Amino acid sequence: MKKSTGKVTIWDVAEQAQVSKSTVSLVLTNSDKVSKKSKEKVLAAIDKLGYVYNRDAAALRSKRSNLVALVINDLTNPYSAQLAVGLEKHIFELGMLPMLVNIAECVERQTQVVKTLKEYNVSAFIMCPAPGTQQQWQDDLINSGFPVINIMREIPFSAAPCILPDNKKGTHISTSHILSQGIEEVAFLGGTAEISDYHERLSGFLAALEQFNITDKKPVIQAPTNRQGGREAFNALIKQAPNTKAIVCFNDVIAYGAIEAMRQHGLEPGKDIKVIGFDDLEDSRLMLPSLSTIAINADEIGKRTCQVLKELLDKSTPPVRTLVDVNLKIRDSSQ
């Protein structure tokens, strides 16, 4: 047995496990090309000898670390945080280590963060891109040898595969729920034109109006995707269209702000004005009134993202665009 003062090498592990050095290497890099029996023998030898795998040195040899960069647009948004947790879980299951960073919806910060993370030889970037992200910038990142996956938002014509909730379907079914009650004084609140999901969700809203043969133009109020944005959007709406009876919101957080502003105007959410959000945050079912919303399965987004990640790392070709289904949770705010 190796003396405790000596440095245990991969050769020692191979000898102890009675396997080849290449088999030990496959186990250390979490390859699926090694049998379960051989893997167990190698892991037992590692435990017995106290071998420590030098991942930095391995990364230099392979030009790839086991780090996956999660570049998230806004971690102050509860859904973004929920999504990050789901992604971390599935990345750990791949035997890789997530490195989470917040870019606060700032494209300049995103550029600087990505430049720094490239120096760590990350295996891939999983990004919810900031508003203003350019196709050429992202394609240059891919062409420099870093796999990139976009989640929740896409960059038009980028080479990066993307995993998205079915945004258009979501707002279509939420708007249809309102219109089926005979309410036509409806508005769309929140989101900005710089992000792809705004256009998709607005498209679903407009498609529902068309399906119900409503031809007059309805208020569409852009606003930052946070609670203050919801307050400001509702205040602008009530001046523009004081007879509004229902609002379809870009996300739940916009809805929270709109409900707060609504009460300041002496209006009762769910009765005077019906409200539907998008995301199905935990607080949405607990608030008064409980918020009707479009539910997105964050765990499913994480699972699909890691399936694409594995395909990219295996040098196969993943789907260009993956849509994750959504569904309407009807609660007190829109009944």
mmCIF file of C-alpha atoms in Angstrom:
data_model
loop_
_atom_site.group_PDB
_atom_site.id
_atom_site.type_symbol
_atom_site.label_atom_id
_atom_site.label_comp_id
_atom_site.label_asym_id
_atom_site.label_seq_id
_atom_site.Cartn_x
_atom_site.Cartn_y
_atom_site.Cartn_z
ATOM 1 C CA MET A 1 0.000 0.000 0.000
ATOM 2 C CA LYS A 2 1.207 3.503 -0.814
ATOM 3 C CA LYS A 3 2.864 5.332 2.058
ATOM 4 C CA SER A 4 0.827 8.269 3.375
ATOM 5 C CA THR A 5 3.763 10.610 2.709
ATOM 6 C CA GLY A 6 3.832 9.761 -0.994
ATOM 7 C CA LYS A 7 1.589 11.273 -3.658
ATOM 8 C CA VAL A 8 -0.965 8.795 -4.954
ATOM 9 C CA THR A 9 -1.091 8.736 -8.752
ATOM 10 C CA ILE A 10 -3.574 7.526 -11.329
ATOM 11 C CA TRP A 11 -1.227 4.557 -11.917
ATOM 12 C CA ASP A 12 -1.580 3.560 -8.260
ATOM 13 C CA VAL A 13 -5.380 3.669 -8.577
ATOM 14 C CA ALA A 14 -5.262 1.546 -11.742
ATOM 15 C CA GLU A 15 -3.028 -1.033 -10.031
ATOM 16 C CA GLN A 16 -5.229 -1.157 -6.922
ATOM 17 C CA ALA A 17 -8.417 -1.527 -9.002
ATOM 18 C CA GLN A 18 -6.756 -3.952 -11.436
ATOM 19 C CA VAL A 19 -7.881 -1.926 -14.429
ATOM 20 C CA SER A 20 -6.097 0.145 -17.070
ATOM 21 C CA LYS A 21 -5.091 3.780 -16.600
ATOM 22 C CA SER A 22 -7.522 4.757 -19.376
ATOM 23 C CA THR A 23 -10.396 3.137 -17.446
ATOM 24 C CA VAL A 24 -9.503 5.222 -14.379
ATOM 25 C CA SER A 25 -9.444 8.339 -16.571
ATOM 26 C CA LEU A 26 -12.905 7.531 -17.924
ATOM 27 C CA VAL A 27 -14.285 7.184 -14.394
ATOM 28 C CA LEU A 28 -12.677 10.461 -13.281
ATOM 29 C CA THR A 29 -14.242 12.324 -16.197
ATOM 30 C CA ASN A 30 -17.704 10.796 -15.581
ATOM 31 C CA SER A 31 -17.737 9.009 -18.920
ATOM 32 C CA ASP A 32 -20.584 6.618 -19.674
ATOM 33 C CA LYS A 33 -18.168 4.424 -21.655
ATOM 34 C CA VAL A 34 -17.094 2.401 -18.609
ATOM 35 C CA SER A 35 -18.985 -0.503 -17.031
ATOM 36 C CA LYS A 36 -20.679 -0.186 -13.662
ATOM 37 C CA LYS A 37 -18.448 -2.921 -12.221
ATOM 38 C CA SER A 38 -15.227 -1.207 -13.344
ATOM 39 C CA LYS A 39 -16.478 2.140 -12.044
ATOM 40 C CA GLU A 40 -17.176 0.639 -8.613
ATOM 41 C CA LYS A 41 -13.688 -0.910 -8.501
ATOM 42 C CA VAL A 42 -12.042 2.397 -9.410
ATOM 43 C CA LEU A 43 -14.073 4.404 -6.884
ATOM 44 C CA ALA A 44 -13.256 1.866 -4.155
ATOM 45 C CA ALA A 45 -9.532 2.151 -4.999
ATOM 46 C CA ILE A 46 -9.729 5.963 -4.908
ATOM 47 C CA ASP A 47 -11.328 5.850 -1.465
ATOM 48 C CA LYS A 48 -8.790 3.344 -0.154
ATOM 49 C CA LEU A 49 -5.724 5.178 -1.462
ATOM 50 C CA GLY A 50 -7.003 8.705 -0.840
ATOM 51 C CA TYR A 51 -6.373 9.765 -4.416
ATOM 52 C CA VAL A 52 -7.234 13.419 -5.227
ATOM 53 C CA TYR A 53 -8.036 14.231 -8.858
ATOM 54 C CA ASN A 54 -6.295 17.407 -10.049
ATOM 55 C CA ARG A 55 -9.083 18.913 -12.139
ATOM 56 C CA ASP A 56 -7.096 22.048 -12.979
ATOM 57 C CA ALA A 57 -4.352 19.965 -14.572
ATOM 58 C CA ALA A 58 -6.925 17.812 -16.350
ATOM 59 C CA ALA A 59 -8.627 20.914 -17.702
ATOM 60 C CA LEU A 60 -5.314 22.151 -19.113
ATOM 61 C CA ARG A 61 -4.772 18.822 -20.823
ATOM 62 C CA SER A 62 -8.306 18.534 -22.199
ATOM 63 C CA LYS A 63 -8.891 22.275 -22.722
ATOM 64 C CA ARG A 64 -12.147 21.841 -20.807
ATOM 65 C CA SER A 65 -13.087 22.051 -17.128
ATOM 66 C CA ASN A 66 -16.141 20.500 -15.512
ATOM 67 C CA LEU A 67 -17.579 23.973 -14.837
ATOM 68 C CA VAL A 68 -20.808 25.092 -16.500
ATOM 69 C CA ALA A 69 -21.477 28.834 -16.461
ATOM 70 C CA LEU A 70 -25.062 29.821 -15.637
ATOM 71 C CA VAL A 71 -25.456 33.415 -16.797
ATOM 72 C CA ILE A 72 -28.832 34.518 -15.427
ATOM 73 C CA ASN A 73 -30.517 37.757 -16.438
ATOM 74 C CA ASP A 74 -31.932 38.803 -13.034
ATOM 75 C CA LEU A 75 -31.659 36.752 -9.847
ATOM 76 C CA THR A 76 -33.846 39.251 -7.965
ATOM 77 C CA ASN A 77 -36.732 37.870 -10.037
ATOM 78 C CA PRO A 78 -38.126 34.887 -8.070
ATOM 79 C CA TYR A 79 -38.713 32.804 -11.185
ATOM 80 C CA SER A 80 -35.110 33.286 -12.328
ATOM 81 C CA ALA A 81 -33.912 32.077 -8.926
ATOM 82 C CA GLN A 82 -36.275 29.098 -9.096
ATOM 83 C CA LEU A 83 -35.000 28.287 -12.574
ATOM 84 C CA ALA A 84 -31.355 28.517 -11.444
ATOM 85 C CA VAL A 85 -32.016 25.996 -8.651
ATOM 86 C CA GLY A 86 -33.535 23.548 -11.150
ATOM 87 C CA LEU A 87 -30.594 23.964 -13.505
ATOM 88 C CA GLU A 88 -28.055 23.436 -10.722
ATOM 89 C CA LYS A 89 -29.719 20.165 -9.736
ATOM 90 C CA HIS A 90 -29.560 18.713 -13.248
ATOM 91 C CA ILE A 91 -26.011 19.956 -13.901
ATOM 92 C CA PHE A 92 -24.819 18.265 -10.683
ATOM 93 C CA GLU A 93 -26.489 15.054 -11.919
ATOM 94 C CA LEU A 94 -24.284 15.247 -15.025
ATOM 95 C CA GLY A 95 -21.245 15.219 -12.717
ATOM 96 C CA MET A 96 -20.478 18.855 -13.512
ATOM 97 C CA LEU A 97 -20.273 21.974 -11.371
ATOM 98 C CA PRO A 98 -22.521 25.001 -12.031
ATOM 99 C CA MET A 99 -21.020 28.475 -11.700
ATOM 100 C CA LEU A 100 -23.899 30.932 -11.198
ATOM 101 C CA VAL A 101 -23.635 34.639 -12.055
ATOM 102 C CA ASN A 102 -26.210 37.442 -12.166
ATOM 103 C CA ILE A 103 -25.987 40.006 -14.980
ATOM 104 C CA ALA A 104 -28.859 42.233 -13.740
ATOM 105 C CA GLU A 105 -30.351 42.675 -17.240
ATOM 106 C CA CYS A 106 -27.175 44.537 -18.309
ATOM 107 C CA VAL A 107 -25.601 43.600 -21.646
ATOM 108 C CA GLU A 108 -22.295 45.308 -20.744
ATOM 109 C CA ARG A 109 -22.072 43.305 -17.528
ATOM 110 C CA GLN A 110 -22.910 40.154 -19.476
ATOM 111 C CA THR A 111 -20.037 40.811 -21.888
ATOM 112 C CA GLN A 112 -17.553 41.308 -19.046
ATOM 113 C CA VAL A 113 -18.763 38.267 -17.105
ATOM 114 C CA VAL A 114 -18.523 35.992 -20.140
ATOM 115 C CA LYS A 115 -15.027 37.283 -20.933
ATOM 116 C CA THR A 116 -13.909 36.410 -17.385
ATOM 117 C CA LEU A 117 -15.590 33.004 -17.363
ATOM 118 C CA LYS A 118 -13.858 32.053 -20.616
ATOM 119 C CA GLU A 119 -10.581 32.287 -18.703
ATOM 120 C CA TYR A 120 -11.814 29.491 -16.421
ATOM 121 C CA ASN A 121 -12.176 27.138 -19.418
ATOM 122 C CA VAL A 122 -15.841 26.524 -18.652
ATOM 123 C CA SER A 123 -17.343 23.634 -20.570
ATOM 124 C CA ALA A 124 -20.379 25.611 -21.708
ATOM 125 C CA PHE A 125 -22.503 28.693 -21.166
ATOM 126 C CA ILE A 126 -26.177 28.421 -20.269
ATOM 127 C CA MET A 127 -27.594 31.917 -20.656
ATOM 128 C CA CYS A 128 -30.772 33.856 -20.174
ATOM 129 C CA PRO A 129 -29.426 36.681 -22.321
ATOM 130 C CA ALA A 130 -29.667 40.344 -21.386
ATOM 131 C CA PRO A 131 -31.715 42.752 -23.506
ATOM 132 C CA GLY A 132 -29.609 43.999 -26.395
ATOM 133 C CA THR A 133 -27.546 40.812 -26.789
ATOM 134 C CA GLN A 134 -26.289 40.677 -30.377
ATOM 135 C CA GLN A 135 -26.376 37.584 -32.570
ATOM 136 C CA GLN A 136 -22.818 38.194 -33.797
ATOM 137 C CA TRP A 137 -21.437 38.403 -30.244
ATOM 138 C CA GLN A 138 -23.035 35.108 -29.306
ATOM 139 C CA ASP A 139 -21.984 33.396 -32.528
ATOM 140 C CA ASP A 140 -18.405 34.602 -31.985
ATOM 141 C CA LEU A 141 -18.497 33.000 -28.529
ATOM 142 C CA ILE A 142 -19.664 29.712 -30.062
ATOM 143 C CA ASN A 143 -17.074 29.875 -32.833
ATOM 144 C CA SER A 144 -14.313 30.335 -30.243
ATOM 145 C CA GLY A 145 -15.105 26.831 -28.964
ATOM 146 C CA PHE A 146 -17.657 27.381 -26.179
ATOM 147 C CA PRO A 147 -21.039 25.649 -26.454
ATOM 148 C CA VAL A 148 -23.888 28.080 -25.679
ATOM 149 C CA ILE A 149 -27.518 27.353 -24.777
ATOM 150 C CA ASN A 150 -30.149 30.055 -24.427
ATOM 151 C CA ILE A 151 -32.983 29.561 -21.959
ATOM 152 C CA MET A 152 -36.266 31.497 -21.543
ATOM 153 C CA ARG A 153 -35.184 33.952 -24.254
ATOM 154 C CA GLU A 154 -33.707 33.497 -27.703
ATOM 155 C CA ILE A 155 -31.432 35.639 -29.811
ATOM 156 C CA PRO A 156 -32.892 35.744 -33.329
ATOM 157 C CA PHE A 157 -30.770 33.793 -35.855
ATOM 158 C CA SER A 158 -28.128 32.863 -33.244
ATOM 159 C CA ALA A 159 -26.437 29.476 -33.660
ATOM 160 C CA ALA A 160 -27.203 28.672 -30.000
ATOM 161 C CA PRO A 161 -29.988 26.155 -29.329
ATOM 162 C CA CYS A 162 -32.696 27.500 -27.035
ATOM 163 C CA ILE A 163 -35.117 26.060 -24.485
ATOM 164 C CA LEU A 164 -38.267 28.114 -24.041
ATOM 165 C CA PRO A 165 -41.663 27.903 -22.393
ATOM 166 C CA ASP A 166 -44.514 28.027 -24.916
ATOM 167 C CA ASN A 167 -44.977 31.757 -24.368
ATOM 168 C CA LYS A 168 -47.502 32.343 -27.139
ATOM 169 C CA LYS A 169 -49.701 29.482 -25.987
ATOM 170 C CA GLY A 170 -49.551 30.776 -22.408
ATOM 171 C CA THR A 171 -50.922 34.247 -23.075
ATOM 172 C CA HIS A 172 -53.340 32.890 -25.660
ATOM 173 C CA ILE A 173 -55.049 30.627 -23.121
ATOM 174 C CA SER A 174 -54.987 33.267 -20.358
ATOM 175 C CA THR A 175 -56.494 35.928 -22.656
ATOM 176 C CA SER A 176 -59.059 33.443 -23.956
ATOM 177 C CA HIS A 177 -60.084 32.695 -20.370
ATOM 178 C CA ILE A 178 -60.876 36.394 -19.873
ATOM 179 C CA LEU A 179 -62.637 36.842 -23.211
ATOM 180 C CA SER A 180 -64.756 33.709 -22.715
ATOM 181 C CA GLN A 181 -66.334 35.478 -19.736
ATOM 182 C CA GLY A 182 -67.617 38.181 -22.076
ATOM 183 C CA ILE A 183 -65.026 40.729 -20.940
ATOM 184 C CA GLU A 184 -63.579 42.726 -23.822
ATOM 185 C CA GLU A 185 -62.066 45.694 -21.925
ATOM 186 C CA VAL A 186 -58.703 43.949 -21.625
ATOM 187 C CA ALA A 187 -55.078 45.136 -21.687
ATOM 188 C CA PHE A 188 -51.583 43.634 -21.834
ATOM 189 C CA LEU A 189 -49.098 44.882 -19.212
ATOM 190 C CA GLY A 190 -45.323 44.644 -18.900
ATOM 191 C CA GLY A 191 -42.212 43.491 -20.711
ATOM 192 C CA THR A 192 -40.057 45.444 -23.136
ATOM 193 C CA ALA A 193 -39.486 45.134 -26.876
ATOM 194 C CA GLU A 194 -35.779 44.271 -26.418
ATOM 195 C CA ILE A 195 -36.546 40.744 -25.187
ATOM 196 C CA SER A 196 -37.899 37.884 -27.301
ATOM 197 C CA ASP A 197 -40.412 36.588 -24.761
ATOM 198 C CA TYR A 198 -42.205 39.964 -24.763
ATOM 199 C CA HIS A 199 -43.009 39.585 -28.458
ATOM 200 C CA GLU A 200 -44.095 35.951 -28.022
ATOM 201 C CA ARG A 201 -46.388 36.690 -25.084
ATOM 202 C CA LEU A 202 -47.855 39.761 -26.766
ATOM 203 C CA SER A 203 -48.422 37.646 -29.896
ATOM 204 C CA GLY A 204 -50.477 35.147 -27.869
ATOM 205 C CA PHE A 205 -52.576 37.986 -26.438
ATOM 206 C CA LEU A 206 -53.251 39.430 -29.908
ATOM 207 C CA ALA A 207 -53.993 35.989 -31.374
ATOM 208 C CA ALA A 208 -56.708 35.406 -28.755
ATOM 209 C CA LEU A 209 -58.311 38.765 -29.572
ATOM 210 C CA GLU A 210 -58.347 37.806 -33.239
ATOM 211 C CA GLN A 211 -59.842 34.398 -32.474
ATOM 212 C CA PHE A 212 -62.691 36.087 -30.575
ATOM 213 C CA ASN A 213 -63.216 38.510 -33.488
ATOM 214 C CA ILE A 214 -62.259 41.561 -31.427
ATOM 215 C CA THR A 215 -60.870 44.092 -33.884
ATOM 216 C CA ASP A 216 -60.553 47.294 -31.843
ATOM 217 C CA LYS A 217 -57.061 48.055 -30.572
ATOM 218 C CA LYS A 218 -56.408 47.171 -26.914
ATOM 219 C CA PRO A 219 -53.916 48.911 -24.591
ATOM 220 C CA VAL A 220 -50.412 47.436 -24.558
ATOM 221 C CA ILE A 221 -48.169 48.989 -21.882
ATOM 222 C CA GLN A 222 -44.453 48.193 -21.895
ATOM 223 C CA ALA A 223 -42.617 48.239 -18.562
ATOM 224 C CA PRO A 224 -39.533 46.712 -16.884
ATOM 225 C CA THR A 225 -40.208 43.161 -15.712
ATOM 226 C CA ASN A 226 -40.281 43.929 -11.986
ATOM 227 C CA ARG A 227 -42.812 44.994 -9.350
ATOM 228 C CA GLN A 228 -42.195 48.701 -9.864
ATOM 229 C CA GLY A 229 -42.693 48.176 -13.576
ATOM 230 C CA GLY A 230 -46.104 46.674 -12.772
ATOM 231 C CA ARG A 231 -47.085 49.682 -10.658
ATOM 232 C CA GLU A 232 -46.022 52.136 -13.345
ATOM 233 C CA ALA A 233 -47.707 50.157 -16.111
ATOM 234 C CA PHE A 234 -51.025 50.052 -14.260
ATOM 235 C CA ASN A 235 -50.899 53.766 -13.456
ATOM 236 C CA ALA A 236 -50.323 54.494 -17.146
ATOM 237 C CA LEU A 237 -53.111 52.102 -18.125
ATOM 238 C CA ILE A 238 -55.754 53.573 -15.827
ATOM 239 C CA LYS A 239 -55.135 57.024 -17.307
ATOM 240 C CA GLN A 240 -55.289 55.699 -20.861
ATOM 241 C CA ALA A 241 -58.173 53.240 -20.428
ATOM 242 C CA PRO A 242 -60.071 53.860 -17.149
ATOM 243 C CA ASN A 243 -62.780 51.321 -18.084
ATOM 244 C CA THR A 244 -60.343 48.378 -18.195
ATOM 245 C CA LYS A 245 -61.903 45.220 -16.713
ATOM 246 C CA ALA A 246 -59.025 42.731 -17.053
ATOM 247 C CA ILE A 247 -55.264 42.710 -17.471
ATOM 248 C CA VAL A 248 -53.000 40.019 -18.863
ATOM 249 C CA CYS A 249 -49.541 40.532 -17.355
ATOM 250 C CA PHE A 250 -46.148 39.678 -18.810
ATOM 251 C CA ASN A 251 -45.229 37.872 -15.571
ATOM 252 C CA ASP A 252 -46.365 37.375 -11.984
ATOM 253 C CA VAL A 253 -44.097 40.097 -10.618
ATOM 254 C CA ILE A 254 -45.675 42.644 -12.990
ATOM 255 C CA ALA A 255 -49.074 41.431 -11.728
ATOM 256 C CA TYR A 256 -48.009 41.956 -8.092
ATOM 257 C CA GLY A 257 -47.086 45.577 -8.825
ATOM 258 C CA ALA A 258 -50.275 46.145 -10.814
ATOM 259 C CA ILE A 259 -52.403 44.786 -7.946
ATOM 260 C CA GLU A 260 -50.687 47.129 -5.475
ATOM 261 C CA ALA A 261 -51.338 50.120 -7.769
ATOM 262 C CA MET A 262 -54.911 48.957 -8.340
ATOM 263 C CA ARG A 263 -55.642 49.091 -4.626
ATOM 264 C CA GLN A 264 -54.157 52.578 -4.416
ATOM 265 C CA HIS A 265 -56.800 53.620 -6.950
ATOM 266 C CA GLY A 266 -59.547 52.112 -4.765
ATOM 267 C CA LEU A 267 -60.093 49.155 -7.099
ATOM 268 C CA GLU A 268 -60.446 45.554 -5.960
ATOM 269 C CA PRO A 269 -58.369 43.007 -7.898
ATOM 270 C CA GLY A 270 -60.392 40.048 -9.083
ATOM 271 C CA LYS A 271 -63.686 41.932 -8.869
ATOM 272 C CA ASP A 272 -63.257 45.378 -10.393
ATOM 273 C CA ILE A 273 -60.392 44.216 -12.597
ATOM 274 C CA LYS A 274 -59.413 40.614 -13.283
ATOM 275 C CA VAL A 275 -55.689 39.808 -13.328
ATOM 276 C CA ILE A 276 -53.636 36.970 -14.827
ATOM 277 C CA GLY A 277 -49.865 36.586 -14.484
ATOM 278 C CA PHE A 278 -47.231 34.320 -16.043
ATOM 279 C CA ASP A 279 -44.713 32.045 -14.194
ATOM 280 C CA ASP A 280 -46.768 30.623 -11.272
ATOM 281 C CA LEU A 281 -44.474 31.748 -8.466
ATOM 282 C CA GLU A 282 -45.004 30.272 -5.001
ATOM 283 C CA ASP A 283 -46.438 33.553 -3.657
ATOM 284 C CA SER A 284 -49.071 33.669 -6.408
ATOM 285 C CA ARG A 285 -51.272 31.029 -4.822
ATOM 286 C CA LEU A 286 -50.766 32.434 -1.305
ATOM 287 C CA MET A 287 -51.666 36.096 -1.921
ATOM 288 C CA LEU A 288 -55.124 37.665 -1.602
ATOM 289 C CA PRO A 289 -56.713 37.256 -3.993
ATOM 290 C CA SER A 290 -54.782 34.226 -5.183
ATOM 291 C CA LEU A 291 -53.323 35.014 -8.602
ATOM 292 C CA SER A 292 -54.396 33.216 -11.747
ATOM 293 C CA THR A 293 -51.277 32.568 -13.794
ATOM 294 C CA ILE A 294 -49.547 30.526 -16.470
ATOM 295 C CA ALA A 295 -47.468 27.762 -14.887
ATOM 296 C CA ILE A 296 -44.008 26.965 -16.292
ATOM 297 C CA ASN A 297 -42.259 23.852 -14.992
ATOM 298 C CA ALA A 298 -38.798 25.176 -14.045
ATOM 299 C CA ASP A 299 -37.540 21.656 -13.374
ATOM 300 C CA GLU A 300 -38.546 20.587 -16.881
ATOM 301 C CA ILE A 301 -36.702 23.593 -18.336
ATOM 302 C CA GLY A 302 -33.611 22.497 -16.375
ATOM 303 C CA LYS A 303 -33.969 18.869 -17.485
ATOM 304 C CA ARG A 304 -34.366 19.738 -21.172
ATOM 305 C CA THR A 305 -31.462 22.197 -20.984
ATOM 306 C CA CYS A 306 -29.124 19.549 -19.603
ATOM 307 C CA GLN A 307 -30.217 17.070 -22.279
ATOM 308 C CA VAL A 308 -29.133 19.622 -24.883
ATOM 309 C CA LEU A 309 -25.928 20.337 -22.925
ATOM 310 C CA LYS A 310 -24.994 16.653 -22.938
ATOM 311 C CA GLU A 311 -25.583 16.452 -26.694
ATOM 312 C CA LEU A 312 -23.410 19.512 -27.310
ATOM 313 C CA LEU A 313 -20.572 18.143 -25.164
ATOM 314 C CA ASP A 314 -20.851 14.799 -26.970
ATOM 315 C CA LYS A 315 -20.485 16.695 -30.275
ATOM 316 C CA SER A 316 -23.921 15.635 -31.503
ATOM 317 C CA THR A 317 -26.570 17.985 -32.904
ATOM 318 C CA PRO A 318 -29.361 18.957 -30.480
ATOM 319 C CA PRO A 319 -32.731 20.464 -31.457
ATOM 320 C CA VAL A 320 -32.450 24.116 -32.477
ATOM 321 C CA ARG A 321 -35.544 25.145 -30.510
ATOM 322 C CA THR A 322 -37.240 23.255 -27.676
ATOM 323 C CA LEU A 323 -40.634 24.347 -26.356
ATOM 324 C CA VAL A 324 -41.761 23.341 -22.852
ATOM 325 C CA ASP A 325 -45.515 23.164 -22.359
ATOM 326 C CA VAL A 326 -47.406 25.561 -20.065
ATOM 327 C CA ASN A 327 -50.835 25.517 -18.434
ATOM 328 C CA LEU A 328 -53.301 27.955 -16.892
ATOM 329 C CA LYS A 329 -53.870 27.961 -13.117
ATOM 330 C CA ILE A 330 -57.251 29.596 -12.549
ATOM 331 C CA ARG A 331 -57.517 31.253 -9.136
ATOM 332 C CA ASP A 332 -59.504 34.017 -7.441
ATOM 333 C CA SER A 333 -58.032 36.929 -9.403
ATOM 334 C CA SER A 334 -59.744 35.946 -12.664
ATOM 335 C CA GLN A 335 -62.776 33.799 -11.822
#
